[in-house]
Coordinates of C-alpha atoms in Angstrom, one line a residue:
V287 CA 11.6 8.2 -24.5
E288 CA 8.0 7.8 -25.8
G289 CA 5.7 9.7 -23.4
P290 CA 6.8 12.2 -20.8
Q291 CA 10.5 12.2 -19.8
F292 CA 11.4 10.6 -16.8
P293 CA 14.9 11.0 -13.9
G294 CA 17.6 9.0 -14.2
G295 CA 21.2 8.6 -13.1
H296 CA 23.6 6.2 -11.6
G297 CA 24.5 5.2 -8.2
G298 CA 27.6 6.7 -8.1
G299 CA 31.5 5.9 -8.0
S300 CA 34.6 6.4 -10.0
I301 CA 34.0 3.5 -12.5
Y302 CA 31.6 5.8 -14.0
P303 CA 32.7 8.3 -16.8
T304 CA 31.3 11.8 -16.3
I305 CA 29.2 12.1 -19.7
P306 CA 26.9 15.3 -19.4
A307 CA 23.3 13.9 -21.2
F308 CA 19.8 15.1 -21.6
M309 CA 16.6 13.2 -22.2
V310 CA 14.2 14.2 -25.1
S311 CA 10.7 12.9 -25.8
L312 CA 10.4 10.3 -28.8
K313 CA 8.8 13.3 -30.8
D314 CA 11.7 15.6 -30.3
G315 CA 14.4 13.0 -31.1
E316 CA 12.9 11.9 -34.5
F317 CA 12.9 15.8 -35.6
I318 CA 16.5 15.6 -34.5
R319 CA 17.3 12.7 -36.6
T320 CA 15.1 13.7 -39.5
S321 CA 16.6 17.2 -39.4
M322 CA 20.4 15.7 -39.4
M323 CA 19.5 13.3 -42.7
L324 CA 18.0 16.6 -44.3
N325 CA 21.4 18.5 -43.6
L326 CA 23.3 15.7 -45.1
V327 CA 21.1 15.4 -48.1
Q328 CA 22.1 19.0 -48.5
G329 CA 25.9 18.4 -48.2
N330 CA 25.8 19.8 -44.1
N331 CA 27.5 17.2 -42.2
S332 CA 26.4 19.3 -39.0
T333 CA 23.5 19.8 -37.1
T334 CA 23.2 21.7 -33.9
V335 CA 20.7 21.5 -31.2
T336 CA 20.3 24.1 -28.9
I337 CA 18.7 22.9 -25.2
D338 CA 17.3 25.9 -22.9
I339 CA 18.4 25.2 -19.7
N340 CA 15.2 27.3 -18.2
D341 CA 12.9 24.4 -20.0
F342 CA 13.2 21.6 -18.1
H343 CA 11.0 19.0 -16.3
P344 CA 11.4 19.3 -12.4
T345 CA 11.2 16.4 -10.6
A346 CA 10.9 17.8 -6.8
L347 CA 8.4 16.8 -4.8
T348 CA 7.6 14.1 -7.0
T349 CA 8.1 10.4 -6.6
M350 CA 10.5 8.3 -8.6
G351 CA 10.2 5.4 -11.0
S352 CA 12.3 3.0 -8.7
S353 CA 10.4 4.0 -5.5
A354 CA 8.8 0.9 -3.8
R355 CA 5.3 0.4 -3.6
G356 CA 3.5 -1.3 -0.6
P357 CA 1.4 -2.6 1.1
D358 CA 3.9 -5.1 2.8
M359 CA 2.9 -8.8 1.6
S360 CA 2.9 -10.5 4.7
F361 CA 0.3 -8.1 6.8
N362 CA -0.9 -5.3 4.0
R363 CA 0.6 -2.7 6.5
I364 CA 1.7 0.8 5.1
K365 CA 5.0 0.5 3.4
P366 CA 7.0 2.8 2.7
E367 CA 6.4 4.7 6.0
L368 CA 8.4 7.9 4.8
A369 CA 9.7 9.3 2.0
A370 CA 13.2 11.0 1.7
P371 CA 15.0 13.0 -0.8
G372 CA 17.1 10.0 -2.7
G373 CA 16.9 11.3 -6.4
N374 CA 20.6 12.3 -6.9
L375 CA 22.2 13.3 -3.6
V376 CA 26.1 14.5 -3.4
A377 CA 26.8 14.6 -0.1
E378 CA 29.6 12.5 1.1
F379 CA 29.4 11.4 4.5
G380 CA 32.4 12.0 7.0
T381 CA 33.8 15.1 5.1
G382 CA 31.5 18.0 5.9
D383 CA 31.7 19.4 2.7
G384 CA 32.7 16.5 0.2
E385 CA 30.6 15.3 -2.8
S386 CA 29.6 11.9 -4.1
I387 CA 27.0 11.2 -6.4
F388 CA 24.4 8.5 -5.0
G389 CA 21.0 7.8 -4.7
G390 CA 18.2 5.5 -4.2
T391 CA 16.8 3.9 -0.9
S392 CA 20.8 4.2 -0.1
G393 CA 20.7 8.0 -0.1
A394 CA 17.2 8.4 1.1
A395 CA 17.9 6.0 4.5
P396 CA 20.7 8.0 5.9
V397 CA 18.8 11.2 5.4
V398 CA 16.0 9.6 7.4
A399 CA 18.7 8.1 10.1
G400 CA 20.3 11.9 10.6
A401 CA 16.6 13.5 11.1
A402 CA 16.0 10.7 13.6
A403 CA 19.1 11.6 15.2
L404 CA 18.4 15.5 15.5
V405 CA 14.9 14.4 17.1
K406 CA 16.8 11.9 19.8
Q407 CA 19.2 14.8 20.5
A408 CA 16.2 17.5 21.3
C409 CA 14.0 14.3 23.2
P410 CA 16.5 11.9 24.4
E411 CA 13.8 10.2 26.6
C412 CA 11.6 9.6 23.3
S413 CA 10.6 6.0 22.6
P414 CA 10.9 4.5 19.3
V415 CA 7.1 5.3 18.3
A416 CA 7.5 9.0 19.7
L417 CA 10.6 9.3 17.3
K418 CA 8.4 7.9 14.3
A419 CA 5.6 9.9 15.4
F420 CA 7.6 13.3 15.2
L421 CA 9.3 12.3 11.9
M422 CA 5.9 11.1 10.0
N423 CA 3.3 13.4 11.7
S424 CA 5.4 16.5 10.2
A425 CA 6.2 15.1 6.8
F426 CA 4.9 17.1 3.8
R427 CA 2.0 15.6 2.1
E428 CA 1.7 17.1 -1.1
I429 CA 4.1 14.8 -3.1
K430 CA 2.8 14.3 -6.5
S431 CA 2.8 10.6 -8.1
D432 CA 5.3 10.0 -11.1
T433 CA 2.9 7.8 -12.8
T434 CA -0.5 9.4 -12.4
G435 CA 0.6 13.2 -11.8
E436 CA -1.8 13.0 -8.8
L437 CA -1.1 13.2 -5.1
A438 CA 0.8 9.8 -4.6
E439 CA -0.5 6.9 -3.0
I440 CA 0.2 6.4 0.6
S441 CA 1.5 3.3 -0.7
R442 CA 4.2 5.2 -2.3
I443 CA 5.3 7.8 0.3
G444 CA 3.7 6.6 3.7
A445 CA 3.3 9.7 5.7
G446 CA 4.9 11.9 3.1
E447 CA 8.2 13.7 2.5
L448 CA 10.8 14.1 5.4
R449 CA 10.5 17.6 7.2
A450 CA 13.1 17.7 9.7
S451 CA 12.6 21.2 10.8
Q452 CA 8.9 20.8 11.3
A453 CA 9.2 17.6 13.5
L454 CA 11.4 19.6 15.3
A455 CA 8.7 22.3 15.6
A456 CA 5.8 20.2 16.6
T457 CA 3.4 20.9 19.8
F458 CA 1.6 17.8 19.7
L459 CA 2.0 14.3 18.5
A460 CA -0.5 11.5 17.2
Y461 CA -0.2 7.5 16.7
S462 CA -1.7 4.3 17.0
P463 CA -1.7 2.4 20.3
D464 CA -2.9 -0.6 18.7
E465 CA -0.4 -0.8 16.3
D466 CA 2.0 1.0 17.9
A467 CA 2.9 3.2 14.9
P468 CA 1.8 6.9 13.5
S469 CA -0.4 5.0 11.1
F470 CA -3.5 2.9 10.6
S471 CA -3.2 0.1 8.6
L472 CA -6.8 -1.4 8.2
G473 CA -5.2 -4.2 5.6
L474 CA -7.1 -6.0 3.0
L475 CA -10.7 -5.9 3.6
E476 CA -13.1 -8.4 2.1
V477 CA -16.2 -6.3 2.2
T478 CA -19.5 -8.3 2.1
E479 CA -21.4 -5.8 3.5
D480 CA -21.3 -2.5 5.6
M481 CA -19.0 -2.5 7.9
T482 CA -17.1 -0.5 10.5
I483 CA -13.4 -0.7 12.0
R484 CA -12.7 1.1 15.1
R485 CA -9.2 2.3 16.0
R486 CA -7.9 4.3 18.9
M487 CA -5.7 7.5 18.5
R488 CA -3.3 8.7 21.3
L489 CA -2.6 12.6 21.2
V490 CA 0.3 13.7 23.2
N491 CA 0.5 17.5 24.3
L492 CA 4.3 18.6 24.4
L493 CA 3.5 21.6 26.0
Q494 CA 2.8 23.0 29.2
E495 CA -0.3 24.3 28.8
E496 CA -3.8 23.3 27.2
Q497 CA -4.1 23.3 23.6
T498 CA -7.2 22.5 21.5
V499 CA -7.2 20.4 18.1
Y500 CA -9.6 19.8 15.4
I501 CA -9.5 16.1 13.9
R502 CA -10.7 15.7 10.3
P503 CA -10.1 13.1 7.4
Q504 CA -8.1 14.2 4.3
F505 CA -9.1 11.3 1.3
R506 CA -6.0 11.5 -1.3
L507 CA -8.8 11.2 -3.8
L508 CA -12.1 12.9 -3.6
S509 CA -13.7 9.5 -5.0
S510 CA -12.4 7.9 -1.6
S511 CA -15.3 9.4 0.4
D512 CA -18.2 7.8 -1.3
K513 CA -16.5 4.6 -0.3
M514 CA -15.7 5.4 3.4
T515 CA -16.2 8.1 6.0
I516 CA -14.4 8.5 9.3
D517 CA -16.1 9.7 12.5
V518 CA -14.3 10.5 15.9
Y519 CA -15.7 9.4 19.3
E520 CA -14.7 9.5 22.8
A521 CA -12.4 6.9 23.4
G522 CA -14.6 3.6 24.9
T523 CA -17.6 5.2 23.8
D524 CA -20.4 5.7 21.4
Q525 CA -20.2 9.3 21.9
L526 CA -19.9 11.5 18.8
I527 CA -17.0 14.3 19.8
P528 CA -18.9 17.7 18.8
D529 CA -16.9 19.3 15.6
N530 CA -14.6 16.8 16.2
R531 CA -13.0 19.2 18.8
V532 CA -10.6 18.1 21.3
M533 CA -9.0 19.3 24.4
L534 CA -5.5 18.1 25.0
G535 CA -4.3 18.6 28.8
S536 CA -1.2 20.0 29.7
C537 CA 1.7 17.7 28.9
S538 CA -0.6 14.9 29.0
D539 CA -2.2 12.5 26.5
T540 CA -5.6 12.3 25.1
F541 CA -7.5 9.0 23.3
V542 CA -9.9 8.9 20.9
D543 CA -11.3 6.6 18.7
L544 CA -11.8 6.4 15.0
A545 CA -14.6 5.0 13.2
F546 CA -13.8 3.7 9.5
N547 CA -17.0 3.2 8.0
I548 CA -16.8 1.0 4.6
H549 CA -20.0 1.6 2.4
S550 CA -20.4 -2.0 0.4
S551 CA -22.1 -0.6 -2.7
M552 CA -19.6 2.1 -3.5
I553 CA -16.4 -0.4 -3.3
E554 CA -14.7 -1.6 -6.3
P555 CA -15.0 -5.4 -7.1
N556 CA -11.6 -7.1 -6.9
H557 CA -8.8 -5.8 -9.3
M558 CA -6.0 -7.3 -7.7
N559 CA -3.9 -10.7 -9.1
S560 CA -0.4 -12.3 -9.2
G561 CA -0.7 -12.6 -13.2
L562 CA -1.0 -10.1 -16.0
E563 CA -2.1 -7.3 -13.6
G564 CA 0.3 -8.1 -10.9
S565 CA 2.6 -5.5 -11.6
N566 CA 0.3 -2.9 -12.5
P567 CA -0.1 0.3 -10.4
E568 CA -3.4 1.3 -11.8
A569 CA -4.8 -2.1 -11.2
L570 CA -4.0 -2.2 -7.0
G571 CA -5.1 1.7 -7.1
K572 CA -8.6 0.9 -8.0
N573 CA -8.9 -0.9 -4.6
E574 CA -7.0 1.3 -2.5
I575 CA -8.7 3.7 -0.1
D576 CA -6.0 6.3 1.7
G577 CA -5.5 9.6 3.1
Y578 CA -4.7 11.0 6.3
I579 CA -6.0 12.2 9.6
V580 CA -5.3 15.9 9.9
I581 CA -4.9 17.6 13.3
T582 CA -4.8 21.0 13.3
D583 CA -4.5 23.5 16.2
A584 CA -7.7 25.3 16.6
N585 CA -5.7 28.6 17.9
D586 CA -4.9 28.5 14.0
D587 CA -1.1 28.7 14.7
G588 CA -0.1 26.7 11.8
N589 CA 0.3 23.5 13.6
E590 CA -0.7 20.8 11.8
I591 CA 0.4 17.1 11.8
G592 CA -0.8 14.0 9.8
V593 CA -1.5 10.2 10.3
P594 CA -1.8 8.2 7.2
F595 CA -4.5 5.8 6.8
H596 CA -4.8 2.9 4.1
A597 CA -7.2 0.2 3.1
L598 CA -7.3 -2.7 0.0
A599 CA -11.1 -2.7 0.1
R600 CA -13.1 -5.0 -2.8
Q601 CA -16.3 -6.5 -2.7
S602 CA -16.4 -9.9 -1.7
A603 CA -19.0 -12.8 -2.0
K604 CA -20.7 -14.5 1.3
V605 CA -21.6 -18.2 0.1
L606 CA -23.7 -20.0 2.5
P607 CA -24.9 -23.6 2.0
S608 CA -28.9 -24.5 3.0
K609 CA -27.2 -27.5 4.9
T610 CA -23.7 -28.6 5.9
T611 CA -24.6 -32.3 6.7
L612 CA -25.8 -34.4 3.8
E613 CA -28.5 -36.9 4.2
S614 CA -28.0 -41.0 3.8
A615 CA -29.9 -40.7 0.8
Y616 CA -28.1 -40.2 -2.7
P617 CA -28.2 -37.9 -4.4
D618 CA -28.9 -34.9 -1.8
T619 CA -29.6 -31.2 -2.7
V620 CA -27.6 -28.6 -0.8
R621 CA -28.6 -24.9 -1.9
V622 CA -26.2 -22.1 -1.7
S623 CA -26.7 -18.1 -1.9
N624 CA -25.0 -15.5 -1.9
E625 CA -25.4 -12.8 1.0
G626 CA -22.5 -10.8 -0.2
V627 CA -22.2 -7.7 -2.5
G628 CA -19.5 -9.0 -4.5
T629 CA -20.0 -11.7 -7.6
A630 CA -19.5 -15.5 -6.3
Q631 CA -17.6 -17.9 -8.2
I632 CA -18.3 -21.6 -7.5
D633 CA -16.5 -24.4 -8.5
M634 CA -16.9 -28.1 -7.4
F635 CA -14.8 -30.8 -6.0
D636 CA -14.9 -33.9 -4.0
M637 CA -13.1 -33.4 -0.8
V638 CA -10.2 -36.1 -0.2
A639 CA -8.4 -34.6 2.4
I640 CA -8.5 -32.1 5.4
S641 CA -6.2 -30.8 7.7
D642 CA -6.4 -29.4 11.2
N643 CA -5.0 -25.5 11.8
L644 CA -1.5 -25.2 12.7
P645 CA -0.2 -21.9 14.6
E646 CA 1.1 -19.4 12.4
G647 CA 4.5 -18.2 12.7
K648 CA 4.8 -14.8 14.7
A649 CA 5.0 -11.3 12.8
G650 CA 8.7 -11.0 12.4
T651 CA 10.0 -14.3 13.0
E652 CA 10.6 -15.1 9.1
S653 CA 8.7 -18.5 10.0
P654 CA 5.3 -18.6 8.2
T655 CA 3.2 -21.5 8.4
P656 CA 1.6 -22.1 4.9
D657 CA -1.2 -24.6 6.5
I658 CA -3.2 -26.8 3.8
R659 CA -7.0 -26.6 5.1
A660 CA -8.7 -29.2 2.7
V661 CA -8.0 -30.9 -1.0
G662 CA -10.5 -31.5 -3.3
V663 CA -10.2 -33.2 -6.8
R664 CA -12.3 -33.5 -9.8
T665 CA -12.2 -35.2 -13.4
V666 CA -13.0 -33.0 -16.3
L667 CA -12.9 -33.6 -20.1
A668 CA -9.5 -32.7 -22.4
N669 CA -8.3 -32.7 -25.6
R670 CA -7.4 -36.5 -26.2
D671 CA -4.1 -35.0 -28.4
E672 CA -3.1 -33.7 -24.8
C673 CA -4.2 -36.4 -22.5
E674 CA -4.5 -39.7 -23.6
G675 CA -8.1 -41.2 -22.3
G676 CA -9.2 -37.9 -23.0
F677 CA -9.9 -37.1 -19.2
A678 CA -7.7 -34.8 -16.9
M679 CA -7.7 -34.6 -12.9
E680 CA -7.9 -31.1 -11.3
F681 CA -7.0 -30.6 -8.0
A682 CA -8.2 -27.4 -5.3
I683 CA -6.2 -26.7 -2.5
N684 CA -7.4 -24.2 0.1
S685 CA -4.9 -23.1 3.0
W686 CA -5.9 -21.8 6.2
E687 CA -3.6 -18.8 5.9
R688 CA -4.5 -16.5 3.2
Q689 CA -1.6 -16.2 0.4
A690 CA -1.1 -12.6 -0.5
H691 CA 0.6 -13.6 -3.8
L692 CA 0.7 -16.7 -5.6
L693 CA 4.7 -16.9 -5.4
P694 CA 5.6 -17.6 -2.3
V695 CA 4.1 -21.1 -1.7
T696 CA 3.9 -23.9 -3.9
Y697 CA 2.2 -26.9 -3.6
Y698 CA 2.8 -30.4 -5.2
V699 CA 0.8 -33.4 -5.4
F700 CA 2.4 -36.6 -6.0
L701 CA -0.2 -39.5 -7.9
D702 CA 0.2 -43.2 -7.6
V703 CA -1.7 -43.4 -11.0
N704 CA -1.8 -47.2 -11.6
G705 CA -2.3 -48.2 -7.9
D706 CA 1.0 -50.3 -7.6
G707 CA 2.1 -48.2 -4.1
E708 CA 4.5 -46.4 -6.0
L709 CA 4.5 -42.6 -6.7
D710 CA 4.4 -42.4 -10.3

């Protein structure tokens, strides 16, 4: 392969032959081939290659190339929420000590299910969100990205890699009651000016004694701290909590408010699209702001948990017209101004139809409602070799709901070119 080696393997099963294999770099492969050719010229039909088993590329604590990338397309929520070992597993279910190679999500998912069962056994009365909090709060966060070598994106690992033993040893939990999840998905942010998003966090003390904790944001990339700052307030107030130090009552819940402050001048312009850069992880990463809300025991007992946060933020325009009603005299002049930090792109079309907003399908019902808001048309010059008459029609279609990707919705325009009442 050209570039660094990458992990690989099959999904298991008896239909695959067992063939030992090694992956080498393109440079090493070219060297081996050249050596073989030189040996053949010299009359030597064999070439010996020695591989040092101690010289290997470790893949532990690193994401796999086949691991999915979030956030989810419908609501831009953090996905995946948790990572687990799934590269090449050998534990065969139902045997106790049998081995059978498998991997991918098929390997990672049962690992998480088994850990959840252990937590449920220890806490039979725990709600689903509490079980998720046990697992996600205690995840190992120092996971490297297989593509960048830096800390893996929240949209690759969620809360981090599963640690069942840490989950069972937790003395406090934290999650978002607004999202009913141990995470803060801020979604796609169209940043036209400085803005603040407030979210509530619930802290649960699992001990029959008071605990004091510190709350601090930990950005995945240091540069993100220029784009966003995070403040901690007493719940429902504008009172900052001194030193982000919070007292947790014995076996009780405590609420605080987190203020995610977005600094518009530092936000990147849009790098995301559904075209040539649609599958480029670097393009998506430029608009990501992510990290963890880290909560640490003030007594320095080693108790620490993390709650992931994630936002897709891009500079956006805010275009305003000088008036919304045309005068009776024609032509009329409408001035437009951009009050946003992003660059505005304006195209003019004649509006031919508008439509009222239909109710959206509810989350999880798999019944979205892509609803047309307005349709415009304009005539443009065209190449006579491609279009008889030298003119072409362009249509602009605007929907009430934002489309996260170009593929889910297709619009069809039917034309009656000759005006005979029949669609052409």
